[in-house]
Short mmCIF file of C-alpha atoms in Angstrom, two decimals:
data_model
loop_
_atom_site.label_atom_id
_atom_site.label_comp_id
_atom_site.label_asym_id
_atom_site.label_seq_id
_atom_site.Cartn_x
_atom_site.Cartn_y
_atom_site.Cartn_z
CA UNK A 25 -52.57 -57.15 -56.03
CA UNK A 26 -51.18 -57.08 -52.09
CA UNK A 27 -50.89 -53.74 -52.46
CA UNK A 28 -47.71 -52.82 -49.51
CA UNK A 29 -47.05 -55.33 -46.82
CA UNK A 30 -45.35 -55.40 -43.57
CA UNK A 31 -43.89 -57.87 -41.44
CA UNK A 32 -44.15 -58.97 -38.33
CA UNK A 33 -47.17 -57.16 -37.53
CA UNK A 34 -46.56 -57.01 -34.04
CA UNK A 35 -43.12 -57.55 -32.11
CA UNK A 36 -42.03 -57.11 -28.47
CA UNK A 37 -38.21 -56.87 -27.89
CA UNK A 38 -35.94 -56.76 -24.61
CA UNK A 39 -33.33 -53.98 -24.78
CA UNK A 40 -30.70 -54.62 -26.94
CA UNK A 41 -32.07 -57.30 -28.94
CA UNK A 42 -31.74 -56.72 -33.09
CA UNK A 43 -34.45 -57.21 -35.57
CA UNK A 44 -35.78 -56.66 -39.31
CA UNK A 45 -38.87 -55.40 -40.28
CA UNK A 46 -39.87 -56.29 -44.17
CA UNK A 47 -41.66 -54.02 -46.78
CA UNK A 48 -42.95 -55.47 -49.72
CA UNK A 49 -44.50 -53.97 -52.69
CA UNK A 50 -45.70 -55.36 -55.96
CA UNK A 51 -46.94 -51.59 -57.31
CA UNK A 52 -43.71 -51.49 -59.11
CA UNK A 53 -42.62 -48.32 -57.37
CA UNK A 54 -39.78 -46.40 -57.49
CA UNK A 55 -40.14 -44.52 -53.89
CA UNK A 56 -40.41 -46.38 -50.45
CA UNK A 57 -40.56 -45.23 -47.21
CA UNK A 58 -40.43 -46.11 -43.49
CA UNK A 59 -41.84 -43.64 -41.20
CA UNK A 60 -42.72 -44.18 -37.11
CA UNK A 61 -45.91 -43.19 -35.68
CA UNK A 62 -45.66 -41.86 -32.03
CA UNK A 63 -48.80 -40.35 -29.88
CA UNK A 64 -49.23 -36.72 -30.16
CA UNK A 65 -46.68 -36.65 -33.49
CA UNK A 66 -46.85 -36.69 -36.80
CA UNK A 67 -45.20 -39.30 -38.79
CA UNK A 68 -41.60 -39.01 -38.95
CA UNK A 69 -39.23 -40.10 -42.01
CA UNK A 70 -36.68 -42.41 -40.99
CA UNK A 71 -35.09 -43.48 -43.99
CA UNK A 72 -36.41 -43.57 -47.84
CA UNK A 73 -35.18 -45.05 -50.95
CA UNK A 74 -35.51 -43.20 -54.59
CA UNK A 75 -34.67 -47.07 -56.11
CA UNK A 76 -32.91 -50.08 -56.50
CA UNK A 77 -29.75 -49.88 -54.30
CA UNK A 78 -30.21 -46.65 -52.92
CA UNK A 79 -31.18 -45.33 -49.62
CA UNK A 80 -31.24 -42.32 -47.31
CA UNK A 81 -31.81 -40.91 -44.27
CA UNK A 82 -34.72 -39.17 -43.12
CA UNK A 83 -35.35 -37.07 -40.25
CA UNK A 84 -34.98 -39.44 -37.30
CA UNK A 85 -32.38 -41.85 -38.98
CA UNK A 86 -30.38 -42.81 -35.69
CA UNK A 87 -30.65 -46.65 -34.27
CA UNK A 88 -32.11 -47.09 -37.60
CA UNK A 89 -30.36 -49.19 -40.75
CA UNK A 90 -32.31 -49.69 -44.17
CA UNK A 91 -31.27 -52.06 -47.52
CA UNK A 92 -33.52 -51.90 -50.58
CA UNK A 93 -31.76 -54.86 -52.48
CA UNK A 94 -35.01 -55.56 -54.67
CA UNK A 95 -36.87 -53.21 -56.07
CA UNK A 96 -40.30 -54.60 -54.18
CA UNK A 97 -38.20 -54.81 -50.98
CA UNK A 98 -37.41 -52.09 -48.41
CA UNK A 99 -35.86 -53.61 -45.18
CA UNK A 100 -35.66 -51.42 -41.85
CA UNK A 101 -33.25 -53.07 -39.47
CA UNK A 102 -32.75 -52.07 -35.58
CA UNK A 103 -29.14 -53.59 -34.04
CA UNK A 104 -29.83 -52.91 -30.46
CA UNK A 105 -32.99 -52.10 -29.71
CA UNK A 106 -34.28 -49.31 -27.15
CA UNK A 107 -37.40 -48.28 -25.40
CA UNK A 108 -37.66 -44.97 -27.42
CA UNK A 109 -37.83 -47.04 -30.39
CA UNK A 110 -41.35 -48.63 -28.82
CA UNK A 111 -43.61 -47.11 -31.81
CA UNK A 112 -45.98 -48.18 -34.58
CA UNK A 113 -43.70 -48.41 -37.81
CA UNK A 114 -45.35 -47.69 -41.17
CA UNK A 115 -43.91 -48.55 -44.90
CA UNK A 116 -44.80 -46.96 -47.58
CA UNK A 117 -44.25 -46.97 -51.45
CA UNK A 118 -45.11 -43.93 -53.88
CA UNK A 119 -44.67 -43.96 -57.89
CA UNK A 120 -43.46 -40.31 -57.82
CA UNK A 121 -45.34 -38.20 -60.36
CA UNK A 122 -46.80 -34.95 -58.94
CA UNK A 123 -49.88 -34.90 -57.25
CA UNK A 124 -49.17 -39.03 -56.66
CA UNK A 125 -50.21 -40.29 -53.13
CA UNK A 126 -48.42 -42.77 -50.93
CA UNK A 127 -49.13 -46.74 -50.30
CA UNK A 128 -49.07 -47.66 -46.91
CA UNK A 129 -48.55 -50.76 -45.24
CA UNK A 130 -50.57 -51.80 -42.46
CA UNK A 131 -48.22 -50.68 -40.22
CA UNK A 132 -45.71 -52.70 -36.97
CA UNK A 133 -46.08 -52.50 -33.97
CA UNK A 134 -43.10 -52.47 -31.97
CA UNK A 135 -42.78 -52.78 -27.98
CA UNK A 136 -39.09 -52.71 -26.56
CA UNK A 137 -39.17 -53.36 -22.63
CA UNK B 6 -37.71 -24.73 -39.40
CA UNK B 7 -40.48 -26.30 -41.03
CA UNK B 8 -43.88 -26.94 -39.03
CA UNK B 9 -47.34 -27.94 -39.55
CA UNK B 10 -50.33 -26.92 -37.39
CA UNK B 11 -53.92 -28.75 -37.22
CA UNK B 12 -55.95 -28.79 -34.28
CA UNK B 13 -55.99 -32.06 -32.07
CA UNK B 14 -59.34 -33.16 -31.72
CA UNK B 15 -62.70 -32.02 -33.30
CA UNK B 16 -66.52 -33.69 -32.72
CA UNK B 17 -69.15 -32.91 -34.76
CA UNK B 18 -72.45 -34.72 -35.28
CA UNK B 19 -73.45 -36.75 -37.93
CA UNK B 20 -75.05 -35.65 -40.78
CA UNK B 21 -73.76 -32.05 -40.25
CA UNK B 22 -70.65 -30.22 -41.92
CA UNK B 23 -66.47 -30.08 -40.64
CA UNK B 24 -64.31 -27.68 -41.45
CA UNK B 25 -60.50 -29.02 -40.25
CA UNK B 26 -58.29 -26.58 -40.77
CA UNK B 27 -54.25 -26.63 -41.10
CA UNK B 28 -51.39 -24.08 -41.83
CA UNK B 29 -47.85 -25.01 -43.12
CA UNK B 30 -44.51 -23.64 -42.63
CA UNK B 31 -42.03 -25.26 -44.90
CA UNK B 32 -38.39 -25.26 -47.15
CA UNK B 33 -40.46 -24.66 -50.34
CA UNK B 34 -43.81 -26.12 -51.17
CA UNK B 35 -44.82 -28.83 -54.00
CA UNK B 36 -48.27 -29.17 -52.49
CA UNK B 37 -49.97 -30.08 -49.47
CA UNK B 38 -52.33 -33.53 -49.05
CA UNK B 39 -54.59 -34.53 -46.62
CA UNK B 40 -54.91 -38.72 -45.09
CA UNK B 41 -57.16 -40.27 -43.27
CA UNK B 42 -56.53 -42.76 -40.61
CA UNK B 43 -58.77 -44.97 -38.46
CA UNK B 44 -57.74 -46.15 -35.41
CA UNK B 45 -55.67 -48.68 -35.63
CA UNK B 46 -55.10 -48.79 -39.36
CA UNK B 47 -52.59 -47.12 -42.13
CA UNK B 48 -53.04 -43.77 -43.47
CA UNK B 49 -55.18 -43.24 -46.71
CA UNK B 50 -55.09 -40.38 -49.55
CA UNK B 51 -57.94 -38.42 -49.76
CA UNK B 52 -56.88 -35.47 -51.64
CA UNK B 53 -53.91 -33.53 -52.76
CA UNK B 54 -53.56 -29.64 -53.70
CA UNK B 55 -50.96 -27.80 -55.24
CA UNK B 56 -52.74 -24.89 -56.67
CA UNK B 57 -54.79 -22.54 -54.83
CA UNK B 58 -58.78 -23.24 -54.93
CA UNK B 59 -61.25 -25.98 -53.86
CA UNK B 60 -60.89 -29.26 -55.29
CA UNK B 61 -63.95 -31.58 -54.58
CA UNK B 62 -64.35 -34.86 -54.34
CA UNK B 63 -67.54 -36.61 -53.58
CA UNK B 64 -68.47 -35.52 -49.52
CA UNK B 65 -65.02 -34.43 -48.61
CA UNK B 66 -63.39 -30.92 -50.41
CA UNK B 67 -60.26 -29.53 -49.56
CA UNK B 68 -58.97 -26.01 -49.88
CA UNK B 69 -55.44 -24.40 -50.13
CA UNK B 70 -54.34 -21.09 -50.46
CA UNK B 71 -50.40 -20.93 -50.78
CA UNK B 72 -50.18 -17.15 -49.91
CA UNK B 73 -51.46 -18.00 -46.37
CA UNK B 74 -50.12 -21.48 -45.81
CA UNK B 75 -53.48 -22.73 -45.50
CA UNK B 76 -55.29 -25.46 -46.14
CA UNK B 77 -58.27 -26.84 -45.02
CA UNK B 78 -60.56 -30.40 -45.23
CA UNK B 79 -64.42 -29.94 -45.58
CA UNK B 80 -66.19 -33.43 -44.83
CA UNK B 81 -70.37 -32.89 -45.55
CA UNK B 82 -72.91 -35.29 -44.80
CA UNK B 83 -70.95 -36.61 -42.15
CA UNK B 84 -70.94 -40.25 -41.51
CA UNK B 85 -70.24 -42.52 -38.53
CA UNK B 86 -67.70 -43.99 -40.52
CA UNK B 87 -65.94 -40.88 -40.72
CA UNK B 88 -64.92 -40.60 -37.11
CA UNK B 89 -61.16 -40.83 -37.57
CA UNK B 90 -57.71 -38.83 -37.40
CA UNK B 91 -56.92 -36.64 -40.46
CA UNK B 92 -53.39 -35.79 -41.30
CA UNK B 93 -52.49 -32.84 -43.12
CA UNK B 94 -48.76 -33.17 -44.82
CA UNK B 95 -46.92 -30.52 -46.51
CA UNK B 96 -44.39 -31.58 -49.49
CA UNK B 97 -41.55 -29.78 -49.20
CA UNK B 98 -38.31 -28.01 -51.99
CA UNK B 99 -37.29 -31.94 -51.60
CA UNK B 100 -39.94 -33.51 -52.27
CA UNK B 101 -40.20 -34.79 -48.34
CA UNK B 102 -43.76 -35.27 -46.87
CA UNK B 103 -43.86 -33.10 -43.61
CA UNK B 104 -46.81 -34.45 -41.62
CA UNK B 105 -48.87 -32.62 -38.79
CA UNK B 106 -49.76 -34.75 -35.26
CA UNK B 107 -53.39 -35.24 -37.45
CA UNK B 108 -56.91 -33.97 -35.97
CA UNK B 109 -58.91 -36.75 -34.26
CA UNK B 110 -62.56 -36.17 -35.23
CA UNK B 111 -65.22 -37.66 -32.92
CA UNK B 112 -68.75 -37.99 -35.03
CA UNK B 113 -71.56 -38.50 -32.42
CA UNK B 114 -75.06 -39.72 -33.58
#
């Protein structure tokens, strides 16, 4: 039991450059999440997904594109990558009944020079 | 606009007690739960609260009353192990997780 993973773990981009970061969980949840992490913040929604084929946008959704085309899977994609997206990305996964806590994943961190 | 308050940093030495303390402002309220997070790492549960009173677990408690928008995260016996960033996060009418900046907590021997 993996639990929620992440990958790359660590990535450095040059400005404009596109990548995917991968969430996988094998929980069997409905809920997933990808939040950023910046100094001095709290985390920060980006996008979520309530299941299978649905997504949608959180508080900081812009630059930002998601597909959850499995239920284990939650991708987060960037298309042209800036330096104000340089932040530690966390996924997470939640079975949504009250009280129920979030999964994390151990989180990606992401420099763009 | 919806807001979450907990002090930045907090040291305390170990063995003692540490009251870390947060109030919420948010679109409706469907409980408030507290994470902790080494450097480094991913955020972990430690507790959740949705009803006003002290729910224990083990060294660490955590409080809420929902008239004041206050919560707070008691951590006894403290631990080196325990030095850390605690997030306090607020769920709101839609079920989002609002999340404070977190309290870093220095233990010193």
């Amino acid at each position: 039991n993996a639990g929620v993973t992440q990958t790359p773990k660590f990535r450095v981009l040059k400005t404009g450059q596109s990548m995917t970061l991968l969430c996988a969980q094998d929980m069997n949840h409905e809920y997933m999440y990808w939040y950023r992490q910046d100094p001095g913040m709290g985390l920060r929604l980006i996008h979520y997904s309530v299941g299978e084929g649905t997504t949608a946008k959180g508080e900081v959704p812009d630059g930002y594109n998601v597909s959850r085309l499995k239920k284990q899977n939650f991708l987060l994609g960037l298309e042209s990558a800036a330096p104000s997206q340089t932040s530690v990305y966390f996924c997470a996964s939640e079975a949504r009944r009250e009280g129920n806590e979030q999964f994390f994943g151990p989180g990606t961190r992401l420099t763009v020079l | 606009g919806q807001n979450i308050d907990q002090p930045t940093e907090m040291t305390a030495t170990e063995g003692a007690i540490v009251q870390i303390n947060c109030t919420y402002q948010t679109s409706g309220f469907n409980g408030l739960f507290w994470y902790q997070q080494h450097a480094g790492e991913a955020p972990t549960f430690l507790s959740y609260n949705v009803l006003d009173g002290l729910e224990e677990k083990g060294r660490f408690s955590s409080f809420l009353s929902r008239s004041k928008g206050y919560s707070y995260l008691l951590l006894k016996e403290l631990q080196m192990k325990d030095s850390a960033s605690y997030l306090c996060a607020a769920m709101d009418s839609n079920y989002q997780l609002i999340w404070g900046a977190g309290t870093k907590l220095i233990i010193k021997p």
